[in-house]
mmCIF file of C-alpha atoms in Angstrom:
data_model
loop_
_atom_site.group_PDB
_atom_site.id
_atom_site.type_symbol
_atom_site.label_atom_id
_atom_site.label_comp_id
_atom_site.label_asym_id
_atom_site.label_seq_id
_atom_site.Cartn_x
_atom_site.Cartn_y
_atom_site.Cartn_z
ATOM 1 C CA MET A 5 89.504 15.839 -1.705
ATOM 2 C CA THR A 6 89.020 12.962 0.706
ATOM 3 C CA THR A 7 86.337 10.562 -0.428
ATOM 4 C CA SER A 8 85.028 7.237 0.809
ATOM 5 C CA THR A 9 82.066 6.098 -1.252
ATOM 6 C CA GLU A 10 83.722 3.407 -3.352
ATOM 7 C CA GLY A 11 82.050 0.105 -2.516
ATOM 8 C CA ALA A 12 81.557 -1.493 0.878
ATOM 9 C CA ALA A 13 84.186 -0.751 3.490
ATOM 10 C CA ALA A 14 85.937 -3.101 5.921
ATOM 11 C CA VAL A 15 84.820 -1.419 9.140
ATOM 12 C CA VAL A 16 85.744 -2.224 12.722
ATOM 13 C CA GLY A 17 83.805 -0.342 15.371
ATOM 14 C CA PRO A 18 80.927 2.128 14.995
ATOM 15 C CA SER A 19 79.875 2.381 11.370
ATOM 16 C CA ARG A 20 76.831 4.662 11.206
ATOM 17 C CA VAL A 21 76.841 8.299 10.097
ATOM 18 C CA LEU A 22 73.938 10.690 10.497
ATOM 19 C CA VAL A 23 73.891 13.297 7.722
ATOM 20 C CA LEU A 24 72.176 16.604 8.504
ATOM 21 C CA ASN A 25 71.257 19.272 5.970
ATOM 22 C CA SER A 26 69.851 22.235 7.889
ATOM 23 C CA GLY A 27 68.106 24.871 5.775
ATOM 24 C CA SER A 28 66.576 28.158 6.815
ATOM 25 C CA SER A 29 63.226 26.532 7.600
ATOM 26 C CA SER A 30 63.897 22.816 7.175
ATOM 27 C CA VAL A 31 66.087 19.925 8.229
ATOM 28 C CA LYS A 32 66.772 16.927 5.990
ATOM 29 C CA TYR A 33 68.480 13.892 7.492
ATOM 30 C CA GLN A 34 69.671 10.431 6.556
ATOM 31 C CA LEU A 35 71.234 7.694 8.646
ATOM 32 C CA LEU A 36 73.677 5.502 6.721
ATOM 33 C CA ASP A 37 75.726 2.429 7.607
ATOM 34 C CA MET A 38 79.168 2.727 6.048
ATOM 35 C CA ARG A 39 79.757 -1.026 6.200
ATOM 36 C CA ASP A 40 77.663 -1.405 3.065
ATOM 37 C CA HIS A 41 76.485 2.174 2.375
ATOM 38 C CA SER A 42 72.927 1.173 3.192
ATOM 39 C CA ARG A 43 70.364 3.726 4.326
ATOM 40 C CA LEU A 44 68.740 2.967 7.643
ATOM 41 C CA ALA A 45 66.356 5.927 7.819
ATOM 42 C CA SER A 46 65.635 9.284 6.235
ATOM 43 C CA GLY A 47 63.453 12.233 7.043
ATOM 44 C CA LEU A 48 62.448 15.823 6.443
ATOM 45 C CA VAL A 49 61.269 18.486 8.839
ATOM 46 C CA GLU A 50 59.813 21.419 6.924
ATOM 47 C CA ARG A 51 58.164 24.771 7.602
ATOM 48 C CA ILE A 52 59.977 25.079 10.937
ATOM 49 C CA GLY A 53 58.502 27.904 13.025
ATOM 50 C CA GLU A 54 55.116 27.792 11.313
ATOM 51 C CA GLU A 55 51.822 26.370 12.518
ATOM 52 C CA THR A 56 51.921 23.999 9.534
ATOM 53 C CA SER A 57 55.271 22.395 10.451
ATOM 54 C CA ARG A 58 55.590 18.836 9.186
ATOM 55 C CA LEU A 59 57.968 15.955 9.920
ATOM 56 C CA VAL A 60 58.059 12.940 7.602
ATOM 57 C CA HIS A 61 60.241 10.061 8.785
ATOM 58 C CA THR A 62 60.902 6.920 6.750
ATOM 59 C CA PRO A 63 62.572 3.836 8.286
ATOM 60 C CA LEU A 64 64.512 1.961 5.617
ATOM 61 C CA VAL A 65 65.877 -0.993 7.574
ATOM 62 C CA GLY A 66 65.215 -4.342 5.953
ATOM 63 C CA GLY A 67 64.094 -3.034 2.589
ATOM 64 C CA GLY A 68 62.031 -0.060 3.691
ATOM 65 C CA GLY A 69 59.024 0.758 5.752
ATOM 66 C CA ALA A 70 55.984 2.982 5.875
ATOM 67 C CA SER A 71 56.609 6.678 6.454
ATOM 68 C CA ARG A 72 55.396 8.316 9.649
ATOM 69 C CA GLU A 73 54.207 11.897 9.726
ATOM 70 C CA ARG A 74 53.900 14.553 12.429
ATOM 71 C CA THR A 75 52.126 17.844 11.892
ATOM 72 C CA GLY A 76 51.779 20.896 14.085
ATOM 73 C CA ARG A 77 54.108 23.729 14.996
ATOM 74 C CA ILE A 78 57.772 22.855 15.486
ATOM 75 C CA PRO A 79 59.164 26.119 16.844
ATOM 76 C CA ASP A 80 62.852 25.978 15.910
ATOM 77 C CA HIS A 81 65.721 23.827 14.647
ATOM 78 C CA ASP A 82 66.483 22.559 18.124
ATOM 79 C CA ALA A 83 62.971 21.165 18.433
ATOM 80 C CA ALA A 84 63.145 19.840 14.871
ATOM 81 C CA LEU A 85 66.291 17.846 15.501
ATOM 82 C CA ARG A 86 64.996 16.536 18.804
ATOM 83 C CA ALA A 87 61.823 15.387 17.061
ATOM 84 C CA ALA A 88 63.895 13.662 14.377
ATOM 85 C CA ALA A 89 65.994 12.003 17.108
ATOM 86 C CA GLU A 90 62.792 10.684 18.718
ATOM 87 C CA GLU A 91 61.692 9.160 15.414
ATOM 88 C CA LEU A 92 65.083 7.505 14.954
ATOM 89 C CA ALA A 93 64.942 6.167 18.534
ATOM 90 C CA ALA A 94 61.509 4.667 17.858
ATOM 91 C CA ASP A 95 63.179 2.513 15.184
ATOM 92 C CA GLY A 96 66.021 1.487 17.485
ATOM 93 C CA LEU A 97 68.348 3.904 15.677
ATOM 94 C CA GLY A 98 68.623 6.622 18.302
ATOM 95 C CA LEU A 99 71.422 9.145 18.547
ATOM 96 C CA ASP A 100 72.580 7.438 21.738
ATOM 97 C CA SER A 101 73.431 4.279 19.779
ATOM 98 C CA PRO A 102 77.023 3.049 20.200
ATOM 99 C CA GLU A 103 76.928 2.282 16.465
ATOM 100 C CA LEU A 104 76.834 5.989 15.610
ATOM 101 C CA ALA A 105 80.345 7.055 14.576
ATOM 102 C CA ALA A 106 79.770 10.701 13.656
ATOM 103 C CA ILE A 107 77.341 13.352 12.468
ATOM 104 C CA GLY A 108 78.114 14.931 9.100
ATOM 105 C CA HIS A 109 76.802 18.411 8.375
ATOM 106 C CA ARG A 110 76.320 19.989 4.984
ATOM 107 C CA VAL A 111 77.755 23.507 5.255
ATOM 108 C CA VAL A 112 77.134 25.650 2.209
ATOM 109 C CA HIS A 113 80.042 28.094 2.420
ATOM 110 C CA GLY A 114 83.556 27.278 3.593
ATOM 111 C CA GLY A 115 85.382 30.165 1.934
ATOM 112 C CA LEU A 116 88.993 29.520 0.994
ATOM 113 C CA ARG A 117 90.061 28.083 4.330
ATOM 114 C CA PHE A 118 88.036 24.876 4.288
ATOM 115 C CA THR A 119 89.102 22.722 1.352
ATOM 116 C CA GLU A 120 88.439 19.348 3.018
ATOM 117 C CA PRO A 121 85.874 17.848 5.388
ATOM 118 C CA THR A 122 86.699 19.228 8.823
ATOM 119 C CA VAL A 123 86.037 18.109 12.391
ATOM 120 C CA ILE A 124 84.053 20.928 13.995
ATOM 121 C CA THR A 125 85.748 22.715 16.871
ATOM 122 C CA ASP A 126 84.936 26.068 18.473
ATOM 123 C CA GLU A 127 87.515 27.668 16.162
ATOM 124 C CA VAL A 128 85.965 26.068 13.072
ATOM 125 C CA LEU A 129 82.480 27.169 14.113
ATOM 126 C CA THR A 130 83.741 30.726 14.627
ATOM 127 C CA GLU A 131 85.171 30.764 11.097
ATOM 128 C CA ILE A 132 81.887 29.451 9.627
ATOM 129 C CA GLU A 133 80.154 32.297 11.449
ATOM 130 C CA ARG A 134 82.622 34.789 9.929
ATOM 131 C CA LEU A 135 81.494 33.617 6.502
ATOM 132 C CA VAL A 136 77.836 34.514 7.146
ATOM 133 C CA PRO A 137 78.121 37.830 5.193
ATOM 134 C CA VAL A 138 78.894 35.897 1.985
ATOM 135 C CA ALA A 139 76.267 33.219 2.696
ATOM 136 C CA PRO A 140 73.535 34.996 4.689
ATOM 137 C CA LEU A 141 70.756 32.612 3.624
ATOM 138 C CA HIS A 142 72.632 29.381 4.246
ATOM 139 C CA ASN A 143 75.406 29.417 6.833
ATOM 140 C CA PRO A 144 73.231 30.621 9.754
ATOM 141 C CA ALA A 145 70.940 27.606 9.362
ATOM 142 C CA ASN A 146 73.941 25.290 9.067
ATOM 143 C CA ILE A 147 75.379 26.747 12.286
ATOM 144 C CA THR A 148 72.088 26.223 14.121
ATOM 145 C CA GLY A 149 72.023 22.577 13.057
ATOM 146 C CA ILE A 150 75.592 22.060 14.232
ATOM 147 C CA ARG A 151 74.964 23.589 17.650
ATOM 148 C CA THR A 152 71.850 21.530 18.231
ATOM 149 C CA ALA A 153 73.584 18.315 17.187
ATOM 150 C CA GLN A 154 76.461 19.139 19.525
ATOM 151 C CA ALA A 155 73.984 19.583 22.369
ATOM 152 C CA LEU A 156 72.358 16.222 21.600
ATOM 153 C CA ARG A 157 75.668 14.318 21.317
ATOM 154 C CA PRO A 158 78.519 16.423 22.751
ATOM 155 C CA ASP A 159 80.804 13.375 22.843
ATOM 156 C CA LEU A 160 80.428 12.552 19.143
ATOM 157 C CA PRO A 161 82.618 13.866 16.301
ATOM 158 C CA GLN A 162 80.753 16.486 14.275
ATOM 159 C CA VAL A 163 82.111 16.994 10.760
ATOM 160 C CA ALA A 164 81.475 19.861 8.352
ATOM 161 C CA VAL A 165 81.432 19.003 4.639
ATOM 162 C CA PHE A 166 81.479 22.166 2.556
ATOM 163 C CA ASP A 167 79.623 22.800 -0.715
ATOM 164 C CA THR A 168 82.453 25.077 -1.790
ATOM 165 C CA ALA A 169 85.362 22.731 -1.024
ATOM 166 C CA PHE A 170 85.428 20.848 -4.340
ATOM 167 C CA HIS A 171 85.755 24.131 -6.229
ATOM 168 C CA THR A 172 88.764 25.444 -4.288
ATOM 169 C CA THR A 173 91.014 23.785 -6.896
ATOM 170 C CA MET A 174 89.971 26.378 -9.478
ATOM 171 C CA PRO A 175 92.980 28.382 -10.676
ATOM 172 C CA GLU A 176 93.172 32.017 -9.626
ATOM 173 C CA TYR A 177 92.335 33.250 -13.119
ATOM 174 C CA ALA A 178 89.042 31.345 -12.956
ATOM 175 C CA SER A 179 88.086 32.269 -9.395
ATOM 176 C CA ARG A 180 88.910 36.002 -9.476
ATOM 177 C CA TYR A 181 86.456 38.653 -10.602
ATOM 178 C CA ALA A 182 87.975 41.515 -12.610
ATOM 179 C CA ILE A 183 87.418 44.146 -9.941
ATOM 180 C CA ASP A 184 89.819 46.108 -7.741
ATOM 181 C CA VAL A 185 91.940 43.512 -5.932
ATOM 182 C CA ALA A 186 92.095 45.352 -2.607
ATOM 183 C CA THR A 187 88.312 45.732 -2.501
ATOM 184 C CA ALA A 188 87.782 42.096 -3.479
ATOM 185 C CA ASP A 189 90.182 40.820 -0.835
ATOM 186 C CA ALA A 190 88.813 43.067 1.886
ATOM 187 C CA HIS A 191 85.282 41.740 1.363
ATOM 188 C CA ARG A 192 86.077 38.145 0.278
ATOM 189 C CA ILE A 193 84.638 38.749 -3.177
ATOM 190 C CA ARG A 194 85.579 35.936 -5.539
ATOM 191 C CA ARG A 195 83.997 32.939 -7.247
ATOM 192 C CA TYR A 196 83.472 30.095 -4.780
ATOM 193 C CA GLY A 197 81.000 27.749 -6.494
ATOM 194 C CA PHE A 198 78.422 25.502 -4.854
ATOM 195 C CA HIS A 199 76.852 22.006 -5.184
ATOM 196 C CA GLY A 200 80.407 20.757 -4.647
ATOM 197 C CA THR A 201 79.482 17.453 -3.026
ATOM 198 C CA SER A 202 77.299 16.631 -6.020
ATOM 199 C CA HIS A 203 79.936 17.629 -8.581
ATOM 200 C CA ALA A 204 82.564 15.579 -6.737
ATOM 201 C CA PHE A 205 80.364 12.486 -6.500
ATOM 202 C CA VAL A 206 79.033 12.639 -10.056
ATOM 203 C CA SER A 207 82.360 13.373 -11.755
ATOM 204 C CA ARG A 208 83.922 10.410 -9.948
ATOM 205 C CA LYS A 209 81.011 8.099 -10.789
ATOM 206 C CA THR A 210 81.182 9.185 -14.424
ATOM 207 C CA ALA A 211 84.826 8.149 -14.611
ATOM 208 C CA GLU A 212 83.830 4.800 -13.120
ATOM 209 C CA LEU A 213 81.066 4.455 -15.729
ATOM 210 C CA LEU A 214 83.637 5.055 -18.476
ATOM 211 C CA GLY A 215 85.976 2.473 -16.957
ATOM 212 C CA HIS A 216 88.726 4.951 -16.067
ATOM 213 C CA ALA A 217 90.253 6.497 -12.979
ATOM 214 C CA PRO A 218 89.025 10.042 -12.192
ATOM 215 C CA GLU A 219 92.493 11.465 -12.849
ATOM 216 C CA ASP A 220 92.328 10.192 -16.435
ATOM 217 C CA VAL A 221 89.088 11.844 -17.573
ATOM 218 C CA ASN A 222 87.767 15.348 -18.228
ATOM 219 C CA VAL A 223 84.083 15.798 -17.457
ATOM 220 C CA ILE A 224 81.481 18.546 -17.760
ATOM 221 C CA VAL A 225 78.922 18.064 -14.975
ATOM 222 C CA LEU A 226 75.467 19.649 -15.307
ATOM 223 C CA HIS A 227 73.688 19.627 -11.930
ATOM 224 C CA LEU A 228 70.163 20.625 -12.915
ATOM 225 C CA GLY A 229 67.665 20.939 -10.103
ATOM 226 C CA ASN A 230 65.687 23.941 -8.907
ATOM 227 C CA GLY A 231 69.172 25.307 -8.299
ATOM 228 C CA ALA A 232 71.481 24.541 -11.210
ATOM 229 C CA SER A 233 75.215 24.649 -11.785
ATOM 230 C CA ALA A 234 77.837 23.421 -14.216
ATOM 231 C CA SER A 235 81.434 22.444 -13.593
ATOM 232 C CA ALA A 236 84.482 21.594 -15.680
ATOM 233 C CA VAL A 237 86.420 18.797 -13.969
ATOM 234 C CA ALA A 238 89.884 17.958 -15.301
ATOM 235 C CA GLY A 239 91.442 14.791 -13.937
ATOM 236 C CA GLY A 240 89.216 14.799 -10.857
ATOM 237 C CA ARG A 241 89.849 18.474 -10.017
ATOM 238 C CA CYS A 242 87.401 21.306 -10.588
ATOM 239 C CA VAL A 243 88.893 23.977 -12.868
ATOM 240 C CA GLU A 244 85.751 26.041 -13.488
ATOM 241 C CA THR A 245 82.182 26.264 -12.222
ATOM 242 C CA SER A 246 79.175 28.411 -13.011
ATOM 243 C CA MET A 247 78.098 29.663 -9.568
ATOM 244 C CA GLY A 248 80.163 32.440 -8.044
ATOM 245 C CA LEU A 249 80.241 34.496 -4.848
ATOM 246 C CA THR A 250 76.687 33.245 -4.298
ATOM 247 C CA PRO A 251 74.512 30.578 -5.943
ATOM 248 C CA LEU A 252 72.912 33.278 -8.133
ATOM 249 C CA GLU A 253 75.509 33.301 -10.926
ATOM 250 C CA GLY A 254 75.476 30.957 -13.897
ATOM 251 C CA LEU A 255 72.705 28.831 -15.397
ATOM 252 C CA VAL A 256 69.020 29.749 -15.570
ATOM 253 C CA MET A 257 67.422 28.109 -12.531
ATOM 254 C CA GLY A 258 63.978 27.518 -11.098
ATOM 255 C CA THR A 259 63.676 30.921 -9.433
ATOM 256 C CA ARG A 260 67.170 32.456 -9.925
ATOM 257 C CA SER A 261 68.173 34.508 -12.945
ATOM 258 C CA GLY A 262 71.682 33.144 -13.369
ATOM 259 C CA ASP A 263 74.069 35.340 -15.386
ATOM 260 C CA ILE A 264 72.869 38.918 -15.740
ATOM 261 C CA ASP A 265 74.451 42.280 -16.527
ATOM 262 C CA PRO A 266 75.320 43.730 -13.086
ATOM 263 C CA ALA A 267 74.081 47.121 -14.303
ATOM 264 C CA VAL A 268 70.536 45.714 -14.214
ATOM 265 C CA THR A 269 70.668 46.106 -10.439
ATOM 266 C CA PHE A 270 71.696 49.772 -10.717
ATOM 267 C CA HIS A 271 68.985 50.357 -13.305
ATOM 268 C CA LEU A 272 66.298 48.864 -11.083
ATOM 269 C CA ARG A 273 67.503 50.949 -8.145
ATOM 270 C CA ARG A 274 67.631 54.236 -10.058
ATOM 271 C CA VAL A 275 64.740 53.883 -12.484
ATOM 272 C CA ALA A 276 62.323 51.524 -10.731
ATOM 273 C CA GLY A 277 63.144 52.748 -7.219
ATOM 274 C CA MET A 278 63.615 49.218 -5.928
ATOM 275 C CA SER A 279 65.560 48.660 -2.716
ATOM 276 C CA ALA A 280 68.543 46.321 -2.464
ATOM 277 C CA ASP A 281 66.372 43.781 -0.638
ATOM 278 C CA GLU A 282 63.660 43.962 -3.309
ATOM 279 C CA ILE A 283 66.214 43.405 -6.064
ATOM 280 C CA ASP A 284 67.669 40.483 -4.097
ATOM 281 C CA VAL A 285 64.227 38.873 -3.871
ATOM 282 C CA LEU A 286 63.561 39.537 -7.568
ATOM 283 C CA LEU A 287 66.768 37.891 -8.797
ATOM 284 C CA ASN A 288 66.775 34.974 -6.349
ATOM 285 C CA LYS A 289 63.090 34.119 -5.929
ATOM 286 C CA LYS A 290 61.110 35.685 -8.771
ATOM 287 C CA SER A 291 63.368 35.118 -11.769
ATOM 288 C CA GLY A 292 64.606 32.113 -13.718
ATOM 289 C CA LEU A 293 61.898 29.830 -15.052
ATOM 290 C CA VAL A 294 59.265 31.111 -12.619
ATOM 291 C CA GLY A 295 59.937 34.681 -13.714
ATOM 292 C CA LEU A 296 59.785 33.780 -17.378
ATOM 293 C CA CYS A 297 56.640 31.678 -17.408
ATOM 294 C CA GLY A 298 55.246 31.393 -13.877
ATOM 295 C CA ASP A 299 56.365 27.777 -13.344
ATOM 296 C CA ASN A 300 59.621 26.319 -12.055
ATOM 297 C CA ASP A 301 58.599 22.676 -12.438
ATOM 298 C CA MET A 302 60.069 21.383 -15.706
ATOM 299 C CA ARG A 303 57.345 18.741 -15.972
ATOM 300 C CA GLU A 304 54.665 21.427 -15.919
ATOM 301 C CA ILE A 305 56.596 23.563 -18.393
ATOM 302 C CA ARG A 306 56.834 20.650 -20.819
ATOM 303 C CA ARG A 307 53.115 19.960 -20.420
ATOM 304 C CA ARG A 308 52.367 23.573 -21.264
ATOM 305 C CA ILE A 309 54.684 23.443 -24.282
ATOM 306 C CA ASP A 310 52.820 20.366 -25.558
ATOM 307 C CA GLU A 311 49.624 22.405 -25.305
ATOM 308 C CA GLY A 312 51.108 25.231 -27.368
ATOM 309 C CA ASP A 313 52.005 27.679 -24.590
ATOM 310 C CA ALA A 314 54.408 30.250 -26.093
ATOM 311 C CA ARG A 315 55.677 31.615 -22.756
ATOM 312 C CA ALA A 316 56.595 28.148 -21.561
ATOM 313 C CA ALA A 317 58.326 27.403 -24.864
ATOM 314 C CA LEU A 318 60.375 30.600 -24.636
ATOM 315 C CA ALA A 319 61.352 29.854 -21.025
ATOM 316 C CA PHE A 320 62.509 26.378 -22.081
ATOM 317 C CA ASP A 321 64.515 27.767 -24.997
ATOM 318 C CA ILE A 322 66.236 30.346 -22.767
ATOM 319 C CA TYR A 323 67.053 27.627 -20.219
ATOM 320 C CA VAL A 324 68.538 25.346 -22.898
ATOM 321 C CA HIS A 325 70.413 28.184 -24.633
ATOM 322 C CA ARG A 326 72.279 28.951 -21.420
ATOM 323 C CA LEU A 327 73.137 25.251 -21.010
ATOM 324 C CA LYS A 328 74.580 25.137 -24.526
ATOM 325 C CA LYS A 329 76.693 28.219 -23.842
ATOM 326 C CA TYR A 330 78.231 26.587 -20.785
ATOM 327 C CA ILE A 331 78.823 23.254 -22.520
ATOM 328 C CA GLY A 332 80.637 25.099 -25.301
ATOM 329 C CA ALA A 333 82.603 27.308 -22.936
ATOM 330 C CA TYR A 334 83.688 24.432 -20.718
ATOM 331 C CA SER A 335 84.677 22.380 -23.757
ATOM 332 C CA ALA A 336 87.071 25.220 -24.581
ATOM 333 C CA VAL A 337 88.325 25.385 -20.969
ATOM 334 C CA LEU A 338 89.017 21.639 -20.807
ATOM 335 C CA GLY A 339 90.401 21.249 -24.322
ATOM 336 C CA ARG A 340 89.537 17.542 -24.298
ATOM 337 C CA VAL A 341 86.141 16.401 -23.030
ATOM 338 C CA ASP A 342 85.503 12.741 -22.298
ATOM 339 C CA ALA A 343 81.915 13.095 -21.059
ATOM 340 C CA VAL A 344 79.061 15.501 -20.492
ATOM 341 C CA VAL A 345 76.931 14.258 -17.611
ATOM 342 C CA PHE A 346 73.460 15.258 -16.422
ATOM 343 C CA THR A 347 72.413 14.934 -12.789
ATOM 344 C CA ALA A 348 69.920 16.137 -10.129
ATOM 345 C CA GLY A 349 66.132 16.351 -10.501
ATOM 346 C CA VAL A 350 65.847 17.871 -13.975
ATOM 347 C CA GLY A 351 69.090 16.413 -15.289
ATOM 348 C CA GLU A 352 68.174 12.882 -14.251
ATOM 349 C CA ASN A 353 64.507 12.939 -15.249
ATOM 350 C CA SER A 354 63.935 15.307 -18.164
ATOM 351 C CA ALA A 355 64.793 13.630 -21.456
ATOM 352 C CA PRO A 356 63.651 16.725 -23.455
ATOM 353 C CA VAL A 357 66.144 18.948 -21.602
ATOM 354 C CA ARG A 358 68.997 16.523 -22.259
ATOM 355 C CA GLU A 359 68.072 16.150 -25.923
ATOM 356 C CA ALA A 360 67.711 19.889 -26.498
ATOM 357 C CA ALA A 361 70.919 20.774 -24.648
ATOM 358 C CA ILE A 362 73.016 18.435 -26.815
ATOM 359 C CA ALA A 363 71.212 19.033 -30.133
ATOM 360 C CA GLY A 364 73.397 20.859 -32.644
ATOM 361 C CA LEU A 365 76.658 20.123 -30.833
ATOM 362 C CA GLU A 366 77.767 17.344 -33.166
ATOM 363 C CA GLU A 367 80.913 19.286 -34.105
ATOM 364 C CA LEU A 368 81.941 18.994 -30.448
ATOM 365 C CA GLY A 369 81.528 15.211 -30.663
ATOM 366 C CA LEU A 370 78.232 15.229 -28.757
ATOM 367 C CA VAL A 371 75.261 13.102 -29.828
ATOM 368 C CA VAL A 372 72.293 11.691 -27.906
ATOM 369 C CA ASP A 373 70.628 8.394 -28.837
ATOM 370 C CA ALA A 374 66.873 8.991 -28.659
ATOM 371 C CA ASP A 375 66.036 5.489 -27.442
ATOM 372 C CA LEU A 376 68.709 5.475 -24.727
ATOM 373 C CA ASN A 377 67.704 8.976 -23.658
ATOM 374 C CA ALA A 378 64.093 7.894 -23.211
ATOM 375 C CA VAL A 379 64.994 5.153 -20.712
ATOM 376 C CA ARG A 380 64.175 5.958 -17.075
ATOM 377 C CA SER A 381 66.567 4.369 -14.619
ATOM 378 C CA ALA A 382 68.050 4.994 -11.183
ATOM 379 C CA SER A 383 71.410 3.655 -12.390
ATOM 380 C CA PRO A 384 74.272 5.564 -14.052
ATOM 381 C CA ARG A 385 74.010 5.123 -17.798
ATOM 382 C CA LEU A 386 75.237 6.339 -21.168
ATOM 383 C CA ILE A 387 72.707 7.973 -23.496
ATOM 384 C CA SER A 388 75.095 8.531 -26.406
ATOM 385 C CA PRO A 389 75.619 6.065 -29.268
ATOM 386 C CA ASP A 390 78.785 3.971 -29.383
ATOM 387 C CA TYR A 391 80.249 6.029 -32.223
ATOM 388 C CA ALA A 392 80.043 9.349 -30.341
ATOM 389 C CA ARG A 393 83.441 10.939 -29.732
ATOM 390 C CA VAL A 394 82.277 12.321 -26.361
ATOM 391 C CA ALA A 395 80.125 10.278 -24.002
ATOM 392 C CA VAL A 396 76.842 11.754 -22.775
ATOM 393 C CA ALA A 397 75.717 10.261 -19.476
ATOM 394 C CA VAL A 398 73.051 10.429 -16.794
ATOM 395 C CA VAL A 399 74.433 9.814 -13.308
ATOM 396 C CA PRO A 400 72.100 10.134 -10.307
ATOM 397 C CA THR A 401 73.690 12.247 -7.627
ATOM 398 C CA ASP A 402 73.935 11.163 -3.996
ATOM 399 C CA GLU A 403 75.053 14.094 -1.874
ATOM 400 C CA GLU A 404 74.126 12.358 1.374
ATOM 401 C CA LEU A 405 76.353 9.374 0.591
ATOM 402 C CA GLU A 406 79.151 11.728 -0.396
ATOM 403 C CA ILE A 407 78.848 13.642 2.875
ATOM 404 C CA ALA A 408 78.658 10.410 4.871
ATOM 405 C CA GLY A 409 81.671 8.993 3.056
ATOM 406 C CA GLN A 410 83.798 12.083 3.603
ATOM 407 C CA THR A 411 82.702 12.251 7.249
ATOM 408 C CA PHE A 412 83.447 8.603 7.957
ATOM 409 C CA ALA A 413 86.822 8.697 6.198
ATOM 410 C CA LEU A 414 87.842 11.513 8.518
ATOM 411 C CA VAL A 415 86.820 9.887 11.810
ATOM 412 C CA ASP A 416 87.531 6.204 11.045
ATOM 413 C CA ASN A 417 91.140 5.996 12.129
#
């Protein structure tokens, strides 16, 4: 996997990269300067297509600035990106700047073909479109963002960085489902994994924190946000991950069930009379923490637990139990574990989750120091005592920097 996020780079020529993350109804963007990895601006356009559309733009040049906000209907992604471009231009950072080297796009699903960041051509875009059936909620929005960016800057390199790419190193026995091979191959059914840019960035930064090269350490990464995934990374290469054909498999998440007996879907169809679409909505949007207790915000769940709420406590215990199962399983997969690392919104900010997930795993060499765990910091840090056989760490993720780094490494030649 090509990476370029290690310290400031000696750059000659254009050095800025615009990172776009186009969702079904939103666009997130950041403009970075790869000379020193500084952020020049960031923004979010949300509720695209609704009367309550909102754009929040934050200039970050010179230590930061006040955010600007637009409200009112933004009809589509094309209009959203053009509005974002106007905000960037107002700060002297417009898309027509000669300092802009490339635009990097987060693309959720790259299948088996795309294992590296890739310059987008018509052929590449056609292949991303062919993957829509296995990523119907994500790839269409990514494609829309790419096409609009191409229209705005047709002369500029556009690079796709794939969520699935980091996981393509999984061995066949880890990526295959035990179903009929011909059926699986005909319909591209296999385990792909997601959150790859985060797992790549965090596993590498964890090795750096330990003072070793990535190829010398084995790491279990726990990316815990509203979406959550785990990965086993051996010597810098992913050998197992919790998400599968879609982001539904694996850990308990904010609104997704994670692992579930597939026969539940048949049961709901036959006994409850639910349609395939209704079951899809149930498992992806009405399950997980929100299905268990009505909240998917871990801060609110912890507040409710402190007040004696039994449903919230059970939801927390189920969430943590699944984490423990994956830590144990991935310890077996790796054989030797040098670190377990927490990242993303919950992983970085919820000390109770980290403490509970590691509690009772002393036989695996895992211990958390209560005082270190209680510290809030934006820096990578160890939260295990010096005597622990396996390090436990908190490493803030930076998917935008990872995408920018991979994009710039590809076009800077």
